[in-house]
PDB file of C-alpha atoms in Angstrom:
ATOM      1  CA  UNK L1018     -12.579   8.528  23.020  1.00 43.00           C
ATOM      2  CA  UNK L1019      -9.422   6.984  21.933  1.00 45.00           C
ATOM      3  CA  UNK L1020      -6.425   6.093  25.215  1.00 43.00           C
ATOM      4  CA  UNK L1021      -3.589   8.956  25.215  1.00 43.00           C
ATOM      5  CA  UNK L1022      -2.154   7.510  28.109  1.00 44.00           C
ATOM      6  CA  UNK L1023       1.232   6.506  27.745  1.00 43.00           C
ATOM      7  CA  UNK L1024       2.284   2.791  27.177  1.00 42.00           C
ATOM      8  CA  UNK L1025       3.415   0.658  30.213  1.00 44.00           C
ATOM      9  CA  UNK L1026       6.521  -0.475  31.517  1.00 43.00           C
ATOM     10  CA  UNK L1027       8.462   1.115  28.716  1.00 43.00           C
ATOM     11  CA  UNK L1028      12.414   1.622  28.747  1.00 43.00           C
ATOM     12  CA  UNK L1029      15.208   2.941  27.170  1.00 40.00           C
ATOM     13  CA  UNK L1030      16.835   0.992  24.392  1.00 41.00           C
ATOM     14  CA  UNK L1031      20.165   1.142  22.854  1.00 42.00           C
ATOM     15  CA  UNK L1032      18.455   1.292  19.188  1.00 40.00           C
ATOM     16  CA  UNK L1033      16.220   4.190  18.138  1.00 39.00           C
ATOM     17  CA  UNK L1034      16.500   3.252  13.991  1.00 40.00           C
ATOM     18  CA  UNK L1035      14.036   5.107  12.014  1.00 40.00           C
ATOM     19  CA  UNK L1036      11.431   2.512  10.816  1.00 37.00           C
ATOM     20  CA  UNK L1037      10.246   4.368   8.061  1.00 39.00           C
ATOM     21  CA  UNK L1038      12.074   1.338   5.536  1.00 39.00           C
ATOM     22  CA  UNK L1039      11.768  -1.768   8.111  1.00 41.00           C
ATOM     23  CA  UNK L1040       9.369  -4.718   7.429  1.00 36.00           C
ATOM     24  CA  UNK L1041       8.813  -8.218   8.385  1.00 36.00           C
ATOM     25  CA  UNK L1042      11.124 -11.089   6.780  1.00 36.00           C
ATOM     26  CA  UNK L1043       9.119 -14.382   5.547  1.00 38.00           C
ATOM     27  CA  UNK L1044      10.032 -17.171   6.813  1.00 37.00           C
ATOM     28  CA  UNK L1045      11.075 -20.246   4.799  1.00 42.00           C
ATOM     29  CA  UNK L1046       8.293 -23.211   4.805  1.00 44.00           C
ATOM     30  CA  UNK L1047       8.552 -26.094   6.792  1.00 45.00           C
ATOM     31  CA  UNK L1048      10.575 -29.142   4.957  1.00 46.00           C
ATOM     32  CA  UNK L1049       9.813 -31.498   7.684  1.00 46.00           C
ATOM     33  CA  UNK L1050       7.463 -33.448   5.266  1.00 46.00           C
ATOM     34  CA  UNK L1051       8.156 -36.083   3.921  1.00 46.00           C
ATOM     35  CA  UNK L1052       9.055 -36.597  -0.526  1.00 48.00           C
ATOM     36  CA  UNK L1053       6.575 -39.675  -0.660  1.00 49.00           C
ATOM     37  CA  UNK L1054       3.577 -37.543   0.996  1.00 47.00           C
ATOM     38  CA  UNK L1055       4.300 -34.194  -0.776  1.00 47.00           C
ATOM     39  CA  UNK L1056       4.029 -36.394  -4.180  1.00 47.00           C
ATOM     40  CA  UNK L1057       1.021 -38.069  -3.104  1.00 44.00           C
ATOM     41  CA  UNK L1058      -0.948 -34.631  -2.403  1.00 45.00           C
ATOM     42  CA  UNK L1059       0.653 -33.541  -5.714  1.00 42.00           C
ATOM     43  CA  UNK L1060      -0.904 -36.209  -7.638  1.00 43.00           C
ATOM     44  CA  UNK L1061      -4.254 -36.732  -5.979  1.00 43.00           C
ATOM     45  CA  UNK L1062      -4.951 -32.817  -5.157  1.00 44.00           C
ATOM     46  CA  UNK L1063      -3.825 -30.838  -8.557  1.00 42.00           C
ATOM     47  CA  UNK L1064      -6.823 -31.177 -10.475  1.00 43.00           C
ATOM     48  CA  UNK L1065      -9.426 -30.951  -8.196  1.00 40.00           C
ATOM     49  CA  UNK L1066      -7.763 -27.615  -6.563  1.00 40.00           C
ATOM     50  CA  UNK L1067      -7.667 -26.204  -9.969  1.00 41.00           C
ATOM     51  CA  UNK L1068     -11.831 -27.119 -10.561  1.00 44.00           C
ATOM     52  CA  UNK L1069     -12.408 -25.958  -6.940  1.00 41.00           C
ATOM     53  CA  UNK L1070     -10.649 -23.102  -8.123  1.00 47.00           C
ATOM     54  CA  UNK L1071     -12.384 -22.614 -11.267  1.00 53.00           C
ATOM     55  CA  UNK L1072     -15.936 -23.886  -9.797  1.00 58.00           C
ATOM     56  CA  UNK L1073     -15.171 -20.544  -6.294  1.00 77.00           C
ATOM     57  CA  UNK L1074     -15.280 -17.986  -9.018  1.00 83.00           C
ATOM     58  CA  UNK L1075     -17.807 -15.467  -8.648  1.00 87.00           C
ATOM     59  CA  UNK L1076     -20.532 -14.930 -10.971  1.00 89.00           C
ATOM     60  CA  UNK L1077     -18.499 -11.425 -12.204  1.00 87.00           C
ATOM     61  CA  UNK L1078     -15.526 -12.879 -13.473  1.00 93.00           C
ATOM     62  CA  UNK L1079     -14.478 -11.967 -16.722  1.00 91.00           C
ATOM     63  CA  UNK L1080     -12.008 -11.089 -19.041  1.00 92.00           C
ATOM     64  CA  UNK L1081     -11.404  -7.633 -20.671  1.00 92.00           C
ATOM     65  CA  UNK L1082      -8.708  -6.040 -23.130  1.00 90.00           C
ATOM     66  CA  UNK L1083      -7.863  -2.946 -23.434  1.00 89.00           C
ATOM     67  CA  UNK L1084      -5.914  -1.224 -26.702  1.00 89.00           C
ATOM     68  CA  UNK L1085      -3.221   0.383 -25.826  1.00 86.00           C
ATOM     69  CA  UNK L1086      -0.954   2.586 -28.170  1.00 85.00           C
ATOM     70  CA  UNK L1087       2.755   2.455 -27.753  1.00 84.00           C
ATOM     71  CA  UNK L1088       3.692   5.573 -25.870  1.00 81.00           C
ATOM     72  CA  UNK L1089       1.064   3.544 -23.191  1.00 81.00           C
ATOM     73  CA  UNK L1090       2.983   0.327 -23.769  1.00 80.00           C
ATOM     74  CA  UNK L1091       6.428   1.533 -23.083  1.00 79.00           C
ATOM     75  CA  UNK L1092       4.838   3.149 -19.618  1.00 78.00           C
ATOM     76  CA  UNK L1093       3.569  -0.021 -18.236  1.00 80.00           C
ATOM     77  CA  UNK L1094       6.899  -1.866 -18.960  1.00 76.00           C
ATOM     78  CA  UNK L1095       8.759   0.461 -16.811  1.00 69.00           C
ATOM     79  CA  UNK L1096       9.193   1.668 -13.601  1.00 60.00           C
ATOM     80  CA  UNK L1097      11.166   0.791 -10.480  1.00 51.00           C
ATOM     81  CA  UNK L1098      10.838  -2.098  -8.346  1.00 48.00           C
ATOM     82  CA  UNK L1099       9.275  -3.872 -11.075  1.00 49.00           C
ATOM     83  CA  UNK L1100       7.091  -3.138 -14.377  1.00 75.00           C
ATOM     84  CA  UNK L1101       3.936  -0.564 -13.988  1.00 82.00           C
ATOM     85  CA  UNK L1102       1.841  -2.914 -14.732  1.00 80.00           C
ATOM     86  CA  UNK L1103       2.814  -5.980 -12.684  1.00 86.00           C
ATOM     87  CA  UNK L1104       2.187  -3.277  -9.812  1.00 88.00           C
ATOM     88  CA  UNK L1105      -1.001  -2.326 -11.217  1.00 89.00           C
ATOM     89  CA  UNK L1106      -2.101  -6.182 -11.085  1.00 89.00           C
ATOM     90  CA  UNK L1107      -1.077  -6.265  -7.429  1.00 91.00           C
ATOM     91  CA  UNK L1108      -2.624  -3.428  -6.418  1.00 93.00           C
ATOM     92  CA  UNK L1109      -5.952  -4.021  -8.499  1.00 91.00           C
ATOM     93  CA  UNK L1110      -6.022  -7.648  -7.475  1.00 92.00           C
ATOM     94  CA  UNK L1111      -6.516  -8.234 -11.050  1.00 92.00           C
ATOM     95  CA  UNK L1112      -4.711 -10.862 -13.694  1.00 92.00           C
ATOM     96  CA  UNK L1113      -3.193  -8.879 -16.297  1.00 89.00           C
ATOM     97  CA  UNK L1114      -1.647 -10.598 -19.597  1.00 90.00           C
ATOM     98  CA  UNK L1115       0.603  -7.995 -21.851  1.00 85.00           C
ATOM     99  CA  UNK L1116       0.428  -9.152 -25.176  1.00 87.00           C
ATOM    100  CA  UNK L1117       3.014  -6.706 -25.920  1.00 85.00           C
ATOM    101  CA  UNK L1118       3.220  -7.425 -30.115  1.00 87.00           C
ATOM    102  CA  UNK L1119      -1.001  -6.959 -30.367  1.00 89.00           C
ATOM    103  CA  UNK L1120      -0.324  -3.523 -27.681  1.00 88.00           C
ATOM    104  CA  UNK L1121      -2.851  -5.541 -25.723  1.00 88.00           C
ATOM    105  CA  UNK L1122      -3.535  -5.803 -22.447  1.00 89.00           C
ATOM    106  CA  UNK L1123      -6.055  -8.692 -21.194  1.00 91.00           C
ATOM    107  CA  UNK L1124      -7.292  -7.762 -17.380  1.00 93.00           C
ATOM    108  CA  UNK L1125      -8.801 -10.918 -15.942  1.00 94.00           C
ATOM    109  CA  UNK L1126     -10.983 -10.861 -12.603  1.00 93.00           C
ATOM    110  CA  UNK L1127     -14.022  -9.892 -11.154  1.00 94.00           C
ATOM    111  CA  UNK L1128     -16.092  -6.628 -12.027  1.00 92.00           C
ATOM    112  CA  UNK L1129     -14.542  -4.362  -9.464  1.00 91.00           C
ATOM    113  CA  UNK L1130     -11.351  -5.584 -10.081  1.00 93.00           C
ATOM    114  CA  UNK L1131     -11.493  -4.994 -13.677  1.00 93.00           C
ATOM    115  CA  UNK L1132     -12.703  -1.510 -13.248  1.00 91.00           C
ATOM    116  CA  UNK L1133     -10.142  -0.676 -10.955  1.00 91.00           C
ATOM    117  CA  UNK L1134      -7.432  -2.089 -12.823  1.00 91.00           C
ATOM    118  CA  UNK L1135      -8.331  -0.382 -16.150  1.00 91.00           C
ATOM    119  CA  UNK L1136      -8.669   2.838 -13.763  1.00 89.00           C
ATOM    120  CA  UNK L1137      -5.044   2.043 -12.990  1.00 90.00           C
ATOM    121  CA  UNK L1138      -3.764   1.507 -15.944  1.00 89.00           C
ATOM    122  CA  UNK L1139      -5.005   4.948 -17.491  1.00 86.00           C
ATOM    123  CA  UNK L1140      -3.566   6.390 -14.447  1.00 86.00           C
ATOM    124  CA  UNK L1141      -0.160   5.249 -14.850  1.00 84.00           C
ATOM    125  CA  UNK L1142      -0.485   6.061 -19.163  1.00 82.00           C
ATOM    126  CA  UNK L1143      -1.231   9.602 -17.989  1.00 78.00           C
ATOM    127  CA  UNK L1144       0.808  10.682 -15.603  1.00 75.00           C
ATOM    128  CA  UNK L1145       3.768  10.357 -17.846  1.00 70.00           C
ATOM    129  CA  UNK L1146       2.000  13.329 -19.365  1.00 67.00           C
ATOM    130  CA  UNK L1147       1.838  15.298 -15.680  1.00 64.00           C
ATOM    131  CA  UNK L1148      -0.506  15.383 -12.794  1.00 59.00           C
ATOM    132  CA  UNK L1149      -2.041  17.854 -14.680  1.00 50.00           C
ATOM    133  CA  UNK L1150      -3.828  15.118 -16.705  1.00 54.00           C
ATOM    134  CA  UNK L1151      -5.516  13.934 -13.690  1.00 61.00           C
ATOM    135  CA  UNK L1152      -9.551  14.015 -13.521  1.00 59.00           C
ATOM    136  CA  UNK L1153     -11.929  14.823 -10.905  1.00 56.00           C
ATOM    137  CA  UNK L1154     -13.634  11.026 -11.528  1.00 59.00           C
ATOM    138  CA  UNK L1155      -9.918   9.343 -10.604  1.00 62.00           C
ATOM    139  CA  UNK L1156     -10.661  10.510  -6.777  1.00 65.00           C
ATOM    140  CA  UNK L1157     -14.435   9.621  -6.564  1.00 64.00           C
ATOM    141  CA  UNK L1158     -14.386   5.861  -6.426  1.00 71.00           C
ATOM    142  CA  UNK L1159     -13.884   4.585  -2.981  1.00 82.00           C
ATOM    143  CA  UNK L1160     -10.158   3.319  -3.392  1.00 89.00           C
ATOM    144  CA  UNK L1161      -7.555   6.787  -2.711  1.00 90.00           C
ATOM    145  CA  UNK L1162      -6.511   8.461   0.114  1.00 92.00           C
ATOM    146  CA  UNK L1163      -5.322  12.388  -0.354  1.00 91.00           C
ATOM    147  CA  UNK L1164      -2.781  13.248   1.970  1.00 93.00           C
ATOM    148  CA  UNK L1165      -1.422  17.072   2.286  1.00 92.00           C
ATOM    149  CA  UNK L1166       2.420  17.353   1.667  1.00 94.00           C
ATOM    150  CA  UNK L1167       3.420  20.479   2.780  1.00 93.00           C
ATOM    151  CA  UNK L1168       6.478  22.484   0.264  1.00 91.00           C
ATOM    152  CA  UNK L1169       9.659  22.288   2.988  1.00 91.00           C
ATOM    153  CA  UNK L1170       9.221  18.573   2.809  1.00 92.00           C
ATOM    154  CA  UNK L1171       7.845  17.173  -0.768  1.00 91.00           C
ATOM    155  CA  UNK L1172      11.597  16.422  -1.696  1.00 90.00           C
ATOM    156  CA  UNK L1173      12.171  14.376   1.438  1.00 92.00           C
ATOM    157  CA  UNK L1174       9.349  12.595   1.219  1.00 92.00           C
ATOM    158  CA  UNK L1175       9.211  11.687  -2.929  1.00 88.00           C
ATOM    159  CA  UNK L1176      13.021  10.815  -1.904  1.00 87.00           C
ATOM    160  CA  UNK L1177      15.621  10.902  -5.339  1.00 86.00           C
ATOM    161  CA  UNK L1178      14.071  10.052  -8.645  1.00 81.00           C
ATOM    162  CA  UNK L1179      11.150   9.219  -6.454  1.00 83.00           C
ATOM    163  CA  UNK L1180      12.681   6.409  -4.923  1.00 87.00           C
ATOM    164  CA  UNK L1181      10.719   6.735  -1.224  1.00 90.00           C
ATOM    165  CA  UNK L1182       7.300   6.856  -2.688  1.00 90.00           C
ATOM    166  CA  UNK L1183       7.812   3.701  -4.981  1.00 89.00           C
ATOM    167  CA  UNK L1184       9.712   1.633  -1.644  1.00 91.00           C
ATOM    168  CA  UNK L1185       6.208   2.779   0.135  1.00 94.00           C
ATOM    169  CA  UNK L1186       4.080   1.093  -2.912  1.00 91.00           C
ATOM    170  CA  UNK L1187       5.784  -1.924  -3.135  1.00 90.00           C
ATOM    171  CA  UNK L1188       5.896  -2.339   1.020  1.00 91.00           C
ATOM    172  CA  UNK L1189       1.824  -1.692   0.704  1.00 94.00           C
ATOM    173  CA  UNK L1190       0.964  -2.955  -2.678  1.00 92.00           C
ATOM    174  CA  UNK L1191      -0.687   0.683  -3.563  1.00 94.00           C
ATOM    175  CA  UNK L1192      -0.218   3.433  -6.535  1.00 91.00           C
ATOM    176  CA  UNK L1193       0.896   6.831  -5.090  1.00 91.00           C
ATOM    177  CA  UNK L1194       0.978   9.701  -7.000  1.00 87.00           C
ATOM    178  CA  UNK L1195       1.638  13.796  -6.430  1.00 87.00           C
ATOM    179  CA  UNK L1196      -1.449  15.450  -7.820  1.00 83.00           C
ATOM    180  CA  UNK L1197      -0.111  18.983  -8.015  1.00 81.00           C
ATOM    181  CA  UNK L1198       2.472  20.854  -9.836  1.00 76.00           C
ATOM    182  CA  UNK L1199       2.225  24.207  -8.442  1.00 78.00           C
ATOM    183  CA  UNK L1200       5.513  23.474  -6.157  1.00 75.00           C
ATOM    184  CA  UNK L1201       5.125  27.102  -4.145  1.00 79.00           C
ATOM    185  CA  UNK L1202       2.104  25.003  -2.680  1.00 85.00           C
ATOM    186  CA  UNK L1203       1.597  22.196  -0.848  1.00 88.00           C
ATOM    187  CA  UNK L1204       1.443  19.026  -2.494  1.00 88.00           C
ATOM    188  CA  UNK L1205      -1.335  16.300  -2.340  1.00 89.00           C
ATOM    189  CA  UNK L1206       0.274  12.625  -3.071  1.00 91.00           C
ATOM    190  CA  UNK L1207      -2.883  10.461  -3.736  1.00 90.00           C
ATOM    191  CA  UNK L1208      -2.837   6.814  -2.774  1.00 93.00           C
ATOM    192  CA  UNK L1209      -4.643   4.445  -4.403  1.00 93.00           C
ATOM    193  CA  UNK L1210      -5.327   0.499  -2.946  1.00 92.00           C
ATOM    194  CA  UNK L1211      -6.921  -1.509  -0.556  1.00 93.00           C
ATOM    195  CA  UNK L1212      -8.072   0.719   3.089  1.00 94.00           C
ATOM    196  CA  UNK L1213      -5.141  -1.521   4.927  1.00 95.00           C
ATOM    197  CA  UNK L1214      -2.952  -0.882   2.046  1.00 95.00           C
ATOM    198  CA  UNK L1215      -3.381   2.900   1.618  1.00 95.00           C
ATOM    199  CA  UNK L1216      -3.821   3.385   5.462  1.00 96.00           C
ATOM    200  CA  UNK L1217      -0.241   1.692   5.844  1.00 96.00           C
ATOM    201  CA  UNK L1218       0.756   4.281   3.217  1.00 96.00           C
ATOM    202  CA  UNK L1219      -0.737   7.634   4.386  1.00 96.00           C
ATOM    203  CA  UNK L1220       1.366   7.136   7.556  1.00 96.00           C
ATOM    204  CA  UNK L1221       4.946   6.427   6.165  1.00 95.00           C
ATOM    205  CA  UNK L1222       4.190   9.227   4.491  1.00 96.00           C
ATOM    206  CA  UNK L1223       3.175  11.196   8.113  1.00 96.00           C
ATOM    207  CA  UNK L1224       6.256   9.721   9.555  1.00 95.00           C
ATOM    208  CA  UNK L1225       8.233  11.477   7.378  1.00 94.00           C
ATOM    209  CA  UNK L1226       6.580  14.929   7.424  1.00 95.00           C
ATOM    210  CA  UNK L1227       6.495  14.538  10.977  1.00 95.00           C
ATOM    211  CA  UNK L1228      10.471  13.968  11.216  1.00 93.00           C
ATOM    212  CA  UNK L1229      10.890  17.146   8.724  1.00 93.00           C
ATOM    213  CA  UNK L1230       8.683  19.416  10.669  1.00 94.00           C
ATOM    214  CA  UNK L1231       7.755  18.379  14.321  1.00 94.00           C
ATOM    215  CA  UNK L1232       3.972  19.233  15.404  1.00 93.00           C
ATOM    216  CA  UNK L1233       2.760  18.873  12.120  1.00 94.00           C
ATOM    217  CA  UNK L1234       0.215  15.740  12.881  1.00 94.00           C
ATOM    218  CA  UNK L1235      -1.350  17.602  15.789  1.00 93.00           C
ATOM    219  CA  UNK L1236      -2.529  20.578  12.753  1.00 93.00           C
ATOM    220  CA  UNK L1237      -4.247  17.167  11.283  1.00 94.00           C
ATOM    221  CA  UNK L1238      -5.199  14.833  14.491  1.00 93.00           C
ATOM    222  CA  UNK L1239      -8.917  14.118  14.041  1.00 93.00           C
ATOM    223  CA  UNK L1240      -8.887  14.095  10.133  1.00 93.00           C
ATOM    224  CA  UNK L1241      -6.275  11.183  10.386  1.00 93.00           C
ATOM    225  CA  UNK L1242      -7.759   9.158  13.369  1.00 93.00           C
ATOM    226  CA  UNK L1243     -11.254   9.496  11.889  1.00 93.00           C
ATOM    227  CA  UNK L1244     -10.242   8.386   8.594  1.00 91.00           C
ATOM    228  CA  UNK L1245     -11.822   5.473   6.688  1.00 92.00           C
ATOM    229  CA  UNK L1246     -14.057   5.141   9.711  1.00 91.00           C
ATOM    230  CA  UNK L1247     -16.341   2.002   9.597  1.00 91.00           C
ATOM    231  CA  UNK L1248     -15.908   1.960   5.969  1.00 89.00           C
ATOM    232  CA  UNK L1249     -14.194  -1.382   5.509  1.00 87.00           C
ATOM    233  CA  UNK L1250     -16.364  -4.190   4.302  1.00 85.00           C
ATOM    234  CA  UNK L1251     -16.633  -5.908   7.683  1.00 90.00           C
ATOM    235  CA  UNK L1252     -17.844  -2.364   8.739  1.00 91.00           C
ATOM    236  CA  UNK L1253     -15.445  -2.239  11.819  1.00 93.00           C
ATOM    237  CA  UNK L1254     -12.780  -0.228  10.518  1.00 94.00           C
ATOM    238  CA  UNK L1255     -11.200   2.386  12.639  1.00 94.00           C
ATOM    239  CA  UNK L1256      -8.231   3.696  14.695  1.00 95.00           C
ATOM    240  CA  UNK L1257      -6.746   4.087  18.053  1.00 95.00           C
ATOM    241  CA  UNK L1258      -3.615   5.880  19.353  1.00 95.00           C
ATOM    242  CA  UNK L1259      -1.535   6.374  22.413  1.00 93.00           C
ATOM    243  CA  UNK L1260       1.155   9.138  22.966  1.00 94.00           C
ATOM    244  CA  UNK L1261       4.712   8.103  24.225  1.00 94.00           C
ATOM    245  CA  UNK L1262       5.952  10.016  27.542  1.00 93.00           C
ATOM    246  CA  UNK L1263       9.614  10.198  26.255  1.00 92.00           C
ATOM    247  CA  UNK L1264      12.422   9.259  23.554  1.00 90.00           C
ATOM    248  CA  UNK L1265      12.870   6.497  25.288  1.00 92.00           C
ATOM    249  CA  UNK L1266       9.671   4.477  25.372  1.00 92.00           C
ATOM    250  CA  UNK L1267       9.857   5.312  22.012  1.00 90.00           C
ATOM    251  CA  UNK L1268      12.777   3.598  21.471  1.00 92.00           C
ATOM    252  CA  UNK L1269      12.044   0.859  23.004  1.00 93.00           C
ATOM    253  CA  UNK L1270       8.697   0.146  21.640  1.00 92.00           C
ATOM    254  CA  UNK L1271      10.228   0.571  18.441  1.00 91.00           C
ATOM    255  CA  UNK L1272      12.932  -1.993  18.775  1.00 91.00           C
ATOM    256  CA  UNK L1273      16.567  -2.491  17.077  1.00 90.00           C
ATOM    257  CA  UNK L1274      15.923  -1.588  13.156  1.00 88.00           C
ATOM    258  CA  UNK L1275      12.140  -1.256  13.871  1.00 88.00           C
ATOM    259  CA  UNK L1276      11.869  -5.356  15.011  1.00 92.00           C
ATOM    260  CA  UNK L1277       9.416  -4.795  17.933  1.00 93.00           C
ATOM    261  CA  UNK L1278       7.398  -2.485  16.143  1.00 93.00           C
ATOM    262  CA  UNK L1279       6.767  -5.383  13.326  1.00 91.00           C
ATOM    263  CA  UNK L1280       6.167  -7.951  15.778  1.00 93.00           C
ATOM    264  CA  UNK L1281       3.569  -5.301  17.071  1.00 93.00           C
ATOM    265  CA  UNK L1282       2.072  -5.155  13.727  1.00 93.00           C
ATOM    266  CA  UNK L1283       2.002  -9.035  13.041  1.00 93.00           C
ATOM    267  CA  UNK L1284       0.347 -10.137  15.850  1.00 94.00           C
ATOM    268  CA  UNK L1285      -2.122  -7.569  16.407  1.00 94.00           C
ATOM    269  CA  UNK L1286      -3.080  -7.876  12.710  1.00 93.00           C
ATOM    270  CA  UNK L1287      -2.976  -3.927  12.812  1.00 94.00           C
ATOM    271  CA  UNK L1288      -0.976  -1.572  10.961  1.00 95.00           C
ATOM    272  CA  UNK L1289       1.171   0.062  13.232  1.00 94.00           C
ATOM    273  CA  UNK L1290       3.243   2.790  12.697  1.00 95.00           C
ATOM    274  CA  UNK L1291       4.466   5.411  14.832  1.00 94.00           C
ATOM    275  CA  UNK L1292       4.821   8.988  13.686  1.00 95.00           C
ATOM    276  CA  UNK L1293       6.375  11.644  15.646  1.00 93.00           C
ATOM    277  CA  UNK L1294       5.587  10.774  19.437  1.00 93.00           C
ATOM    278  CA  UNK L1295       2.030   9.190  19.195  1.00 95.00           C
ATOM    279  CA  UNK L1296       1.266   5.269  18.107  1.00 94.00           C
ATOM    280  CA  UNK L1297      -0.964   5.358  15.587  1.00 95.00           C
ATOM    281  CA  UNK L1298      -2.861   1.895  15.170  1.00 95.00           C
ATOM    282  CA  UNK L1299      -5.678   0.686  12.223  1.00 95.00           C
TER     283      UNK L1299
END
């Protein structure tokens, strides 16, 4: 059974910033090299990456369009944070091409891929219509997670205009969407990506229920640490958690504006996130 005990030789910091918008800053590559041997790998290693490129391509590459009418165009040029479907690409792992005078859409990559990018792409024409255009098949494939908003807290978590879900895609590269539109009720925000990417997503989201209505995560506890179990394709996918004793080690394992908790993340190759008093870890 997973460790509760709580985490060693923690202390109180001065900084107990919410980490629910932190992440890691890239760092600049080196320019320690020199102009003459940059040019020389330039020249001598450009076409042959491109042919080992085009020679690593698996057998199921290929290239599919899809026709798409002009209520579907204008959707995939929008949205915040960049266009629908540049997200959809990211999130798909696919190469789209919007040849936006033909209303076609060229989706370029391997049969999985392609699948789930045209499964994307119809997801992001529809909604515009309401989740009520949603169909059984969209949550059957392999690639969402359904998490359970309750009422009190669906505005706090979709954040104005939606802003909080769409910082939360572009942080994870996934496609999160609210499912229901009885609002008496509570909501179900699917999340659509990679296991890392939707995992990462499922517990901003927590977070933030958690800091609306404390206790909440214990309701859920073995549905979340069980979740996705083994079901990654190395076959070794899972979770472990700890509970903090105080506000304190909290604090401190968190770090000022959520720094520690990153450096956590990086070098542990884990996502890490901590909602309510408990470290969750995937």
């Amino acid at each position: 059974a997973p460790s509760t005990a709580a985490v060693p030789g923690m202390r109180r910091s001065d900084s107990a910033e919410s980490l629910r918008t932190d992440w890691s800053v890239e760092r600049s590559p080196s320019r320690s090299r020199s102009r003459n041997s940059g040019r020389s790998r330039s020249r001598s290693g450009s076409s042959s990456s491109i042919n080992t490129y085009r020679r690593k391509k698996p057998k199921d590459w290929g290239v599919e369009t899809m026709k798409l009418g002009a209520d579907d165009l204008a959707a995939l040029k929008i949205g915040a944070n960049g266009k629908s479907y540049e997200k959809v690409a990211r999130v798909s792992e696919a190469d789209l091409r919007l040849q936006e005078r033909e209303h076609i859409l060229e989706i370029h990559g391997t049969a999985l891929q392609r699948r789930r990018a045209k499964k994307y792409v119809n997801l992001v024409t529809r909604m515009r219509m309401g989740p009520h255009m949603l169909a059984a098949d969209d949550f059957d494939q392999g690639d969402v997670t359904i998490v359970s908003v309750p009422p009190d807290v669906v505005g706090y978590v979709q954040g104005q205009g939606g802003g909080v879900l769409r910082s939360i895609e572009e942080e994870w590269n996934t496609l999160m969407f609210f499912v229901d539109s009885d609002l008496t009720r509570a909501q179900r925000v699917a999340i659509f990506g990679t296991i890392r990417g939707r995992r990462g997503s499922e517990l901003k989201v927590l977070s933030a229920i958690e800091t609306k209505m404390p206790g909440y995560l214990a309701t859920i506890h073995n549905d979340i640490i069980n979740r996705d179990k083994y079901k990654d394709e190395t076959g070794t996918w899972g979770t472990d958690y700890l509970t903090f004793r105080d506000e304190g080690e909290i604090s401190y394992a968190l770090g000022k504006q959520g720094g520690t908790r990153r450096k956590l993340e990086r070098s542990s190759g884990c996502v890490v996130q901590y909602v309510g008093m408990m470290a969750i870890c995937s």
